[in-house]
Short mmCIF file of C-alpha atoms in Angstrom, two decimals:
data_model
loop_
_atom_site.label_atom_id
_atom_site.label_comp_id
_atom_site.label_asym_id
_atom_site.label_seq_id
_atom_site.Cartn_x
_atom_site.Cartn_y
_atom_site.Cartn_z
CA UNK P 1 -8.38 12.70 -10.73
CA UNK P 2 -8.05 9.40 -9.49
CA UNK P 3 -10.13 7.73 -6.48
CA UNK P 4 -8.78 5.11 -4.24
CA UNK P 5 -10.19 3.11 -1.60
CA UNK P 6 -8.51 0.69 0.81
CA UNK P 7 -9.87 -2.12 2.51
CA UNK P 8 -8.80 -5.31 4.51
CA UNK P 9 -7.65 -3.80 7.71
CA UNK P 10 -8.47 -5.70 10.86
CA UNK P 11 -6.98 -6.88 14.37
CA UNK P 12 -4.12 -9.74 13.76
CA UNK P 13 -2.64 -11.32 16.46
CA UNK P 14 1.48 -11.07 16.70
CA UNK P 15 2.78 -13.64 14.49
CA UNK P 16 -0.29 -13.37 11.80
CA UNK P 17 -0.86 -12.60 8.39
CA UNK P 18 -3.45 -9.84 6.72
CA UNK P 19 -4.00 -8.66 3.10
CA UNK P 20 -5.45 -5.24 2.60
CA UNK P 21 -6.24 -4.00 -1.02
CA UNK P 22 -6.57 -0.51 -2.91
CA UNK P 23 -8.78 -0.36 -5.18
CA UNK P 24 -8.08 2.73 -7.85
CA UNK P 25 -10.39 4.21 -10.42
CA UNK P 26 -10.51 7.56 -12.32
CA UNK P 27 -8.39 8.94 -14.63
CA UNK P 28 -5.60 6.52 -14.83
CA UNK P 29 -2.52 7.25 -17.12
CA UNK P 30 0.25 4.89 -17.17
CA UNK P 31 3.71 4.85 -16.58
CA UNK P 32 2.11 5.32 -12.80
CA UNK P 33 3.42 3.83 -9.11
CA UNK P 34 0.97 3.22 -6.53
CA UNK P 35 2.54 3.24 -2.61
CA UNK P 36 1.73 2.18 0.32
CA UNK P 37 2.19 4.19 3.53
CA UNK P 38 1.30 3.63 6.72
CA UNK P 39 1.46 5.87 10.04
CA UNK P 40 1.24 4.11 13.67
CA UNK P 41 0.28 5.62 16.64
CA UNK P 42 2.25 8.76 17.88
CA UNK P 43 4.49 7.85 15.03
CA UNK P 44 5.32 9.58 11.42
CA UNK P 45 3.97 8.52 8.22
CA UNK P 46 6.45 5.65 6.64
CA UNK P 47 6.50 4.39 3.24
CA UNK P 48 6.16 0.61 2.84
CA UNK P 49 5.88 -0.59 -0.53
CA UNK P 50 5.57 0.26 -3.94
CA UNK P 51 4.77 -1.13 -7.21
CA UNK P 52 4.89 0.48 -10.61
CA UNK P 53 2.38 0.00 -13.45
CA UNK P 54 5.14 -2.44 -14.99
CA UNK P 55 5.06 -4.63 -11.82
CA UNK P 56 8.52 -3.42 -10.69
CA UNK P 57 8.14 -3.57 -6.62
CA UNK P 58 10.67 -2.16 -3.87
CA UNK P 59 9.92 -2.07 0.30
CA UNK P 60 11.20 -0.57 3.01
CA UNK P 61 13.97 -2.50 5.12
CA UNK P 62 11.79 -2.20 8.03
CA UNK P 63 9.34 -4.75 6.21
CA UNK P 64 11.23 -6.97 3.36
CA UNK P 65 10.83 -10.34 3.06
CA UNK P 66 8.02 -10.27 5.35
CA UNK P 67 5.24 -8.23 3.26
CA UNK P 68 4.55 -8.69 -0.72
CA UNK P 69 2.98 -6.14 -2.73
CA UNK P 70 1.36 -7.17 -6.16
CA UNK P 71 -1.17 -5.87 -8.52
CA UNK P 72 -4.04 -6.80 -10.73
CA UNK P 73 -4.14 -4.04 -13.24
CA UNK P 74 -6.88 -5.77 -15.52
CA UNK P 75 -8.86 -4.72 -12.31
CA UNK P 76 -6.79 -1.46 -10.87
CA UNK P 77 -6.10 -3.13 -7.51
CA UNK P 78 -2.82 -3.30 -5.96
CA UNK P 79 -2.51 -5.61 -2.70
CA UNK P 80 -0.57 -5.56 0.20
CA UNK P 81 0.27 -9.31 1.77
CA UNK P 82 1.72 -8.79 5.04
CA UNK P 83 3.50 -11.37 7.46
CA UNK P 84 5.24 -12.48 10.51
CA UNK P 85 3.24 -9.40 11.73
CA UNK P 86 4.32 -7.59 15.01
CA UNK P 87 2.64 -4.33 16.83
CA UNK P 88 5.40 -2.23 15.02
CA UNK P 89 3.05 -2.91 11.78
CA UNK P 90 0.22 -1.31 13.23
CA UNK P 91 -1.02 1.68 11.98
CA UNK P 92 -3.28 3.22 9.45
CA UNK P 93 -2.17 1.96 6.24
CA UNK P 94 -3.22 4.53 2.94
CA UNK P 95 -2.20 3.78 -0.41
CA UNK P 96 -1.38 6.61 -2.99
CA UNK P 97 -1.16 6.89 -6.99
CA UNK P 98 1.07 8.63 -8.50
CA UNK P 99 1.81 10.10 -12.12
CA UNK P 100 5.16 12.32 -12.48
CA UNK P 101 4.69 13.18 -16.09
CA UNK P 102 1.12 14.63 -15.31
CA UNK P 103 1.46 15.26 -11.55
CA UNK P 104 -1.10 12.89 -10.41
CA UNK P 105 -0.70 12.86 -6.35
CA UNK P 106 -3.78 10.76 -5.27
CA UNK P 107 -4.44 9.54 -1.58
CA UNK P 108 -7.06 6.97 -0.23
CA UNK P 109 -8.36 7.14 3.03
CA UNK P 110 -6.74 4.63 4.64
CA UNK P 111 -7.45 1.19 6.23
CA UNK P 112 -6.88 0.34 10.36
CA UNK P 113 -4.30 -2.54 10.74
CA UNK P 114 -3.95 -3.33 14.35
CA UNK P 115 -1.27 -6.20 15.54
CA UNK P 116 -1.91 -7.52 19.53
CA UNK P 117 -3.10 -9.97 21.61
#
């Protein structure tokens, strides 16, 4: 079982910049990829980034060249840089750690990231 916990969110105005972590813990198995998801209001859950345990990264379209995902894994904590924000970032933003060759599926419980004026 692994745990994970998000933090960072906030209120950014249009235009801004905001870092949220995940911090991960548990039993932690590598070759793993840890995502980041996010779901806005009224909207479905999108994927946004992820990052493997050998630093390989890949976003969505929607978000590329304006959001950087990196990791410490000394410290099990993968971060999310976003920028150039608009109100189509907003949303609650949940990473997740995952294991194919043992099945690990883990979820955090998200962080609020709100974009307005």
């Amino acid at each position: 079982q692994v745990q994970l916990v998000e933090s960072g969110g906030g209120l950014v105005q249009p235009g801004g910049s905001l870092k949220v972590s995940c911090a991960f813990s548990g039993s932690i198995f590598r070759p793993y990829v840890v995502f980041w998801h996010r779901q806005g209001p009224g909207k479905q859950s999108e994927w946004v980034a992820h990052i493997s345990s050998l630093n390989m990264t890949n976003y969505a379209p929607s978000v590329k060249d304006r959001f950087t995902i990196s990791a410490d894994n000394a410290k099990n904590i993968v971060y999310l840089e976003m920028n150039d924000m608009g109100p189509e970032d907003t949303g609650v933003y949940y990473c997740n750690y995952k294991n194919g060759i043992r099945g690990d599926d883990s979820w955090g419980q998200g962080t609020q990231v709100t974009v307005s004026t």
